[in-house]
Amino acid sequence: MPAKIRPLTRRNLHGVWSALIVPWTDRDELDATRYTAEVRSYAGTGVHGVYTGGTTGEFYAQDDRTYERITRITCEQAHDIGLPVQIGVSALSTRTTRQRIRVALKAGADAIQVALPFWLELKDDEVKRFVHEVAAEAGKVPIILYLTSRSKRKIEPALFGELAAEVPTFIGTKDTGASVKKVRAMLKQAPDIAIFGGEDFYERIPAGGRGGYCSVTGFNAPKIVELYELCAAGWLRKAKPLATAVDRFLHQALIPLVREEGLWDSAVDRIQRVAGGGDVGLRCQSPYRSGTPKHVEQVLAWCRKHTPELLPRPAKRRR
């Protein structure tokens, strides 16, 4: 029997949440068999949950039918292995976002993750209107706001506090770009909201952060979980070498693929996932560039030389 999944709240939302990558066929259609295996591959890794609908999952490239299939498979398979699910519902309009929320609720999502509509920059009153309308559609299912620069604006601490006070089902946020100073300012306005970054637990958790929405879990999930657990336990001295290794891996092995090779995050996340043993393929939806097997070997070679402690175990890579 699958483990019972507790409802997510402001109090208990924490940990390492892994971004799910969608494998595509040569016709740019969902490869449901490989996607099912991808979701299930996080069983026993220690991650606290999985999520869809960010850049990693290429939400912007999904038609309605594909979105529905991905959402259904994610909820079915993740719940079967005992993992809660946050379903991304980001879109260009409130209307489309609400349609996606209905799909997520029907599939059994444990939470909704949503970015602000991103074609036109929202004013403060429009941010409030959007969040209230999303919350009304989601009902009792909690909401996590994805605060990203791709939405053309960020929510400042004062507005953040107002939203937390007005919308009880708003329980957390993903904000990988917020400084430690801003995290503290946000928590001053909304002390009980769960604020997440990426893999930067060493800096974020002492400032009050609760965990991370992570892509490097695709390379080696147990190591990222280990880093989180050390930081959450307050063992920062012990965590420091691993935190430094992860930071080096991000900034010296992965980010150069963006800056020097012209790849977007979605392609880089696939490269590291394939390097870590995932069967997701390197193909990104057109018109965006895809990585190559050469990039995969480049990442592995760098890691062998500079951060061998982050290399996945060979048995895991063969799956």
GROMACS .gro file of C-alpha atoms in nm:
model
  319
    1MET     CA    1   0.000   0.000   0.000
    2PRO     CA    2   0.132   0.350  -0.080
    3ALA     CA    3   0.216   0.567   0.216
    4LYS     CA    4  -0.058   0.809   0.317
    5ILE     CA    5   0.019   1.161   0.201
    6ARG     CA    6  -0.045   1.436   0.454
    7PRO     CA    7  -0.221   1.753   0.339
    8LEU     CA    8   0.032   2.030   0.276
    9THR     CA    9   0.015   2.335   0.502
   10ARG     CA   10   0.219   2.642   0.587
   11ARG     CA   11   0.349   2.453   0.886
   12ASN     CA   12   0.464   2.129   0.723
   13LEU     CA   13   0.571   2.234   0.371
   14HIS     CA   14   0.947   2.172   0.358
   15GLY     CA   15   1.227   1.974   0.203
   16VAL     CA   16   1.358   1.881  -0.140
   17TRP     CA   17   1.110   1.886  -0.426
   18SER     CA   18   1.228   1.753  -0.758
   19ALA     CA   19   1.141   1.906  -1.095
   20LEU     CA   20   1.004   1.651  -1.341
   21ILE     CA   21   1.128   1.640  -1.701
   22VAL     CA   22   0.893   1.533  -1.980
   23PRO     CA   23   1.040   1.291  -2.238
   24TRP     CA   24   0.929   1.367  -2.594
   25THR     CA   25   0.904   1.140  -2.894
   26ASP     CA   26   1.063   1.228  -3.229
   27ARG     CA   27   0.728   1.387  -3.319
   28ASP     CA   28   0.738   1.611  -3.010
   29GLU     CA   29   0.462   1.417  -2.839
   30LEU     CA   30   0.458   1.291  -2.481
   31ASP     CA   31   0.640   0.960  -2.433
   32ALA     CA   32   0.407   0.832  -2.162
   33THR     CA   33   0.603   0.515  -2.092
   34ARG     CA   34   0.928   0.695  -2.027
   35TYR     CA   35   0.750   0.969  -1.832
   36THR     CA   36   0.589   0.713  -1.603
   37ALA     CA   37   0.934   0.566  -1.538
   38GLU     CA   38   1.075   0.914  -1.475
   39VAL     CA   39   0.820   0.991  -1.204
   40ARG     CA   40   0.872   0.653  -1.039
   41SER     CA   41   1.251   0.689  -1.050
   42TYR     CA   42   1.231   0.922  -0.748
   43ALA     CA   43   1.102   0.645  -0.523
   44GLY     CA   44   1.347   0.583  -0.241
   45THR     CA   45   1.565   0.884  -0.321
   46GLY     CA   46   1.457   1.076  -0.013
   47VAL     CA   47   1.295   1.367  -0.197
   48HIS     CA   48   0.992   1.511  -0.022
   49GLY     CA   49   0.783   1.550  -0.336
   50VAL     CA   50   0.781   1.621  -0.709
   51TYR     CA   51   0.640   1.900  -0.920
   52THR     CA   52   0.550   1.982  -1.279
   53GLY     CA   53   0.497   2.285  -1.493
   54GLY     CA   54   0.813   2.491  -1.458
   55THR     CA   55   1.083   2.561  -1.713
   56THR     CA   56   1.228   2.215  -1.651
   57GLY     CA   57   0.898   2.055  -1.754
   58GLU     CA   58   0.848   2.291  -2.053
   59PHE     CA   59   0.493   2.385  -1.950
   60TYR     CA   60   0.485   2.656  -2.218
   61ALA     CA   61   0.508   2.393  -2.493
   62GLN     CA   62   0.211   2.179  -2.384
   63ASP     CA   63  -0.129   2.175  -2.549
   64ASP     CA   64  -0.435   2.092  -2.340
   65ARG     CA   65  -0.435   1.719  -2.414
   66THR     CA   66  -0.066   1.681  -2.333
   67TYR     CA   67  -0.104   1.884  -2.015
   68GLU     CA   68  -0.393   1.664  -1.899
   69ARG     CA   69  -0.200   1.342  -1.964
   70ILE     CA   70   0.112   1.468  -1.787
   71THR     CA   71  -0.092   1.581  -1.487
   72ARG     CA   72  -0.280   1.253  -1.460
   73ILE     CA   73   0.031   1.035  -1.493
   74THR     CA   74   0.222   1.247  -1.241
   75CYS     CA   75  -0.045   1.226  -0.972
   76GLU     CA   76  -0.113   0.856  -1.025
   77GLN     CA   77   0.249   0.747  -1.025
   78ALA     CA   78   0.383   0.981  -0.757
   79HIS     CA   79   0.102   0.894  -0.518
   80ASP     CA   80   0.162   0.524  -0.583
   81ILE     CA   81   0.519   0.562  -0.455
   82GLY     CA   82   0.414   0.781  -0.164
   83LEU     CA   83   0.520   1.123  -0.292
   84PRO     CA   84   0.302   1.436  -0.283
   85VAL     CA   85   0.264   1.636  -0.602
   86GLN     CA   86   0.256   2.004  -0.686
   87ILE     CA   87   0.108   2.062  -1.029
   88GLY     CA   88   0.218   2.371  -1.219
   89VAL     CA   89  -0.068   2.567  -1.373
   90SER     CA   90   0.113   2.875  -1.507
   91ALA     CA   91  -0.031   3.034  -1.819
   92LEU     CA   92  -0.077   3.368  -1.996
   93SER     CA   93  -0.421   3.439  -1.851
   94THR     CA   94  -0.632   3.374  -1.544
   95ARG     CA   95  -0.883   3.191  -1.762
   96THR     CA   96  -0.628   2.936  -1.882
   97THR     CA   97  -0.479   2.906  -1.535
   98ARG     CA   98  -0.822   2.824  -1.393
   99GLN     CA   99  -0.876   2.561  -1.661
  100ARG     CA  100  -0.547   2.398  -1.565
  101ILE     CA  101  -0.636   2.412  -1.197
  102ARG     CA  102  -0.951   2.213  -1.271
  103VAL     CA  103  -0.742   1.950  -1.449
  104ALA     CA  104  -0.501   1.937  -1.152
  105LEU     CA  105  -0.781   1.903  -0.897
  106LYS     CA  106  -0.945   1.623  -1.095
  107ALA     CA  107  -0.613   1.435  -1.105
  108GLY     CA  108  -0.567   1.470  -0.728
  109ALA     CA  109  -0.291   1.732  -0.700
  110ASP     CA  110  -0.175   1.800  -0.345
  111ALA     CA  111  -0.092   2.163  -0.425
  112ILE     CA  112  -0.097   2.412  -0.709
  113GLN     CA  113   0.223   2.589  -0.819
  114VAL     CA  114   0.170   2.902  -1.026
  115ALA     CA  115   0.367   3.194  -1.167
  116LEU     CA  116   0.215   3.533  -1.242
  117PRO     CA  117   0.090   3.577  -1.601
  118PHE     CA  118   0.399   3.684  -1.789
  119TRP     CA  119   0.321   3.857  -2.119
  120LEU     CA  120   0.234   4.194  -1.964
  121GLU     CA  121   0.377   4.300  -1.629
  122LEU     CA  122   0.109   4.300  -1.359
  123LYS     CA  123   0.039   4.596  -1.132
  124ASP     CA  124  -0.008   4.536  -0.759
  125ASP     CA  125  -0.387   4.530  -0.781
  126GLU     CA  126  -0.366   4.286  -1.072
  127VAL     CA  127  -0.135   4.059  -0.871
  128LYS     CA  128  -0.390   4.056  -0.591
  129ARG     CA  129  -0.678   3.991  -0.828
  130PHE     CA  130  -0.493   3.703  -0.989
  131VAL     CA  131  -0.396   3.535  -0.662
  132HIS     CA  132  -0.749   3.569  -0.521
  133GLU     CA  133  -0.903   3.423  -0.837
  134VAL     CA  134  -0.655   3.135  -0.840
  135ALA     CA  135  -0.731   3.062  -0.475
  136ALA     CA  136  -1.105   3.068  -0.539
  137GLU     CA  137  -1.067   2.814  -0.820
  138ALA     CA  138  -0.837   2.588  -0.618
  139GLY     CA  139  -1.068   2.583  -0.317
  140LYS     CA  140  -0.907   2.402  -0.025
  141VAL     CA  141  -0.604   2.289  -0.228
  142PRO     CA  142  -0.302   2.502  -0.127
  143ILE     CA  143  -0.114   2.738  -0.357
  144ILE     CA  144   0.259   2.791  -0.403
  145LEU     CA  145   0.355   3.110  -0.587
  146TYR     CA  146   0.645   3.077  -0.828
  147LEU     CA  147   0.811   3.418  -0.811
  148THR     CA  148   1.030   3.434  -1.119
  149SER     CA  149   1.188   3.715  -1.317
  150ARG     CA  150   1.030   3.559  -1.626
  151SER     CA  151   0.703   3.708  -1.502
  152LYS     CA  152   0.866   4.051  -1.550
  153ARG     CA  153   0.822   4.146  -1.186
  154LYS     CA  154   0.875   4.021  -0.834
  155ILE     CA  155   0.648   4.060  -0.533
  156GLU     CA  156   0.802   4.286  -0.272
  157PRO     CA  157   0.781   4.198   0.100
  158ALA     CA  158   0.492   4.434   0.182
  159LEU     CA  159   0.266   4.295  -0.092
  160PHE     CA  160   0.383   3.944  -0.006
  161GLY     CA  161   0.260   3.998   0.351
  162GLU     CA  162  -0.075   4.128   0.231
  163LEU     CA  163  -0.129   3.822   0.013
  164ALA     CA  164  -0.038   3.590   0.300
  165ALA     CA  165  -0.289   3.764   0.528
  166GLU     CA  166  -0.569   3.768   0.271
  167VAL     CA  167  -0.531   3.422   0.117
  168PRO     CA  168  -0.512   3.142   0.378
  169THR     CA  169  -0.445   2.874   0.115
  170PHE     CA  170  -0.132   3.056  -0.003
  171ILE     CA  171   0.123   2.844   0.186
  172GLY     CA  172   0.459   2.885   0.015
  173THR     CA  173   0.672   3.033  -0.257
  174LYS     CA  174   0.947   2.937  -0.495
  175ASP     CA  175   1.184   3.232  -0.533
  176THR     CA  176   1.530   3.124  -0.646
  177GLY     CA  177   1.638   3.483  -0.712
  178ALA     CA  178   1.567   3.627  -0.367
  179SER     CA  179   1.869   3.727  -0.160
  180VAL     CA  180   1.905   3.615   0.199
  181LYS     CA  181   1.822   3.972   0.301
  182LYS     CA  182   1.498   3.962   0.103
  183VAL     CA  183   1.405   3.620   0.242
  184ARG     CA  184   1.430   3.764   0.591
  185ALA     CA  185   1.225   4.068   0.488
  186MET     CA  186   0.954   3.845   0.339
  187LEU     CA  187   0.939   3.633   0.653
  188LYS     CA  188   0.909   3.945   0.865
  189GLN     CA  189   0.590   4.024   0.675
  190ALA     CA  190   0.464   3.664   0.661
  191PRO     CA  191   0.644   3.453   0.926
  192ASP     CA  192   0.457   3.130   0.858
  193ILE     CA  193   0.492   3.115   0.478
  194ALA     CA  194   0.728   2.842   0.351
  195ILE     CA  195   0.992   3.010   0.136
  196PHE     CA  196   1.189   2.791  -0.103
  197GLY     CA  197   1.492   2.854  -0.321
  198GLY     CA  198   1.690   2.608  -0.531
  199GLU     CA  199   1.976   2.397  -0.399
  200ASP     CA  200   2.117   2.684  -0.189
  201PHE     CA  201   2.018   2.533   0.147
  202TYR     CA  202   2.343   2.637   0.314
  203GLU     CA  203   2.250   3.006   0.284
  204ARG     CA  204   1.870   2.990   0.281
  205ILE     CA  205   1.785   2.761   0.571
  206PRO     CA  206   1.969   2.963   0.838
  207ALA     CA  207   1.772   3.265   0.711
  208GLY     CA  208   1.442   3.083   0.759
  209GLY     CA  209   1.406   2.903   0.426
  210ARG     CA  210   1.225   2.569   0.423
  211GLY     CA  211   1.392   2.386   0.135
  212GLY     CA  212   1.430   2.391  -0.239
  213TYR     CA  213   1.258   2.325  -0.569
  214CYS     CA  214   1.548   2.152  -0.734
  215SER     CA  215   1.669   2.042  -1.075
  216VAL     CA  216   2.008   1.904  -0.964
  217THR     CA  217   1.813   1.621  -0.801
  218GLY     CA  218   1.801   1.491  -1.158
  219PHE     CA  219   2.176   1.436  -1.142
  220ASN     CA  220   2.196   1.291  -0.792
  221ALA     CA  221   1.885   1.321  -0.576
  222PRO     CA  222   2.021   1.143  -0.265
  223LYS     CA  223   2.317   1.385  -0.247
  224ILE     CA  224   2.091   1.689  -0.266
  225VAL     CA  225   1.869   1.538   0.004
  226GLU     CA  226   2.179   1.475   0.216
  227LEU     CA  227   2.278   1.841   0.183
  228TYR     CA  228   1.929   1.956   0.280
  229GLU     CA  229   1.916   1.728   0.584
  230LEU     CA  230   2.253   1.849   0.711
  231CYS     CA  231   2.147   2.212   0.678
  232ALA     CA  232   1.802   2.153   0.826
  233ALA     CA  233   1.963   1.985   1.127
  234GLY     CA  234   2.189   2.288   1.177
  235TRP     CA  235   2.509   2.095   1.096
  236LEU     CA  236   2.644   2.370   0.875
  237ARG     CA  237   3.011   2.295   0.929
  238LYS     CA  238   2.955   1.938   0.816
  239ALA     CA  239   2.739   2.059   0.526
  240LYS     CA  240   2.992   2.314   0.399
  241PRO     CA  241   3.204   2.084   0.176
  242LEU     CA  242   2.898   1.935   0.008
  243ALA     CA  243   2.737   2.279  -0.032
  244THR     CA  244   3.057   2.405  -0.195
  245ALA     CA  245   3.065   2.107  -0.432
  246VAL     CA  246   2.704   2.160  -0.539
  247ASP     CA  247   2.767   2.531  -0.592
  248ARG     CA  248   3.075   2.458  -0.804
  249PHE     CA  249   2.882   2.203  -1.008
  250LEU     CA  250   2.607   2.455  -1.076
  251HIS     CA  251   2.830   2.750  -1.159
  252GLN     CA  252   3.119   2.578  -1.333
  253ALA     CA  253   2.964   2.275  -1.504
  254LEU     CA  254   2.605   2.378  -1.578
  255ILE     CA  255   2.572   2.757  -1.601
  256PRO     CA  256   2.848   2.780  -1.868
  257LEU     CA  257   2.617   2.573  -2.090
  258VAL     CA  258   2.378   2.868  -2.077
  259ARG     CA  259   2.631   3.148  -2.105
  260GLU     CA  260   2.873   2.993  -2.351
  261GLU     CA  261   2.669   2.734  -2.542
  262GLY     CA  262   2.347   2.937  -2.568
  263LEU     CA  263   2.128   2.669  -2.412
  264TRP     CA  264   1.825   2.746  -2.197
  265ASP     CA  265   1.756   2.597  -1.853
  266SER     CA  266   1.528   2.329  -1.995
  267ALA     CA  267   1.809   2.191  -2.212
  268VAL     CA  268   2.064   2.206  -1.929
  269ASP     CA  269   1.829   2.025  -1.692
  270ARG     CA  270   1.794   1.745  -1.948
  271ILE     CA  271   2.170   1.723  -1.989
  272GLN     CA  272   2.228   1.677  -1.618
  273ARG     CA  273   1.936   1.434  -1.585
  274VAL     CA  274   2.070   1.214  -1.864
  275ALA     CA  275   2.418   1.241  -1.710
  276GLY     CA  276   2.262   1.123  -1.384
  277GLY     CA  277   2.108   0.818  -1.547
  278GLY     CA  278   1.759   0.940  -1.634
  279ASP     CA  279   1.587   0.813  -1.947
  280VAL     CA  280   1.431   1.145  -2.051
  281GLY     CA  281   1.619   1.222  -2.370
  282LEU     CA  282   1.786   1.547  -2.470
  283ARG     CA  283   1.514   1.667  -2.703
  284CYS     CA  284   1.354   2.003  -2.612
  285GLN     CA  285   1.041   2.134  -2.777
  286SER     CA  286   1.103   2.351  -3.085
  287PRO     CA  287   1.218   2.622  -3.138
  288TYR     CA  288   1.452   2.590  -2.840
  289ARG     CA  289   1.794   2.429  -2.872
  290SER     CA  290   1.859   2.083  -2.734
  291GLY     CA  291   2.174   1.954  -2.571
  292THR     CA  292   2.388   1.679  -2.723
  293PRO     CA  293   2.560   1.363  -2.599
  294LYS     CA  294   2.880   1.566  -2.609
  295HIS     CA  295   2.733   1.801  -2.348
  296VAL     CA  296   2.642   1.505  -2.128
  297GLU     CA  297   2.995   1.370  -2.140
  298GLN     CA  298   3.132   1.720  -2.080
  299VAL     CA  299   2.930   1.749  -1.756
  300LEU     CA  300   3.032   1.402  -1.641
  301ALA     CA  301   3.400   1.466  -1.720
  302TRP     CA  302   3.393   1.792  -1.526
  303CYS     CA  303   3.228   1.623  -1.230
  304ARG     CA  304   3.474   1.331  -1.229
  305LYS     CA  305   3.763   1.577  -1.217
  306HIS     CA  306   3.631   1.844  -0.981
  307THR     CA  307   3.344   1.709  -0.766
  308PRO     CA  308   3.359   1.327  -0.780
  309GLU     CA  309   3.160   1.312  -0.457
  310LEU     CA  310   2.853   1.424  -0.656
  311LEU     CA  311   2.871   1.143  -0.912
  312PRO     CA  312   2.568   0.914  -0.902
  313ARG     CA  313   2.630   0.553  -0.817
  314PRO     CA  314   2.679   0.346  -1.135
  315ALA     CA  315   2.384   0.121  -1.054
  316LYS     CA  316   2.151   0.421  -1.042
  317ARG     CA  317   2.279   0.554  -1.372
  318ARG     CA  318   2.198   0.225  -1.547
  319ARG     CA  319   1.825   0.249  -1.470
   0.00000   0.00000   0.00000
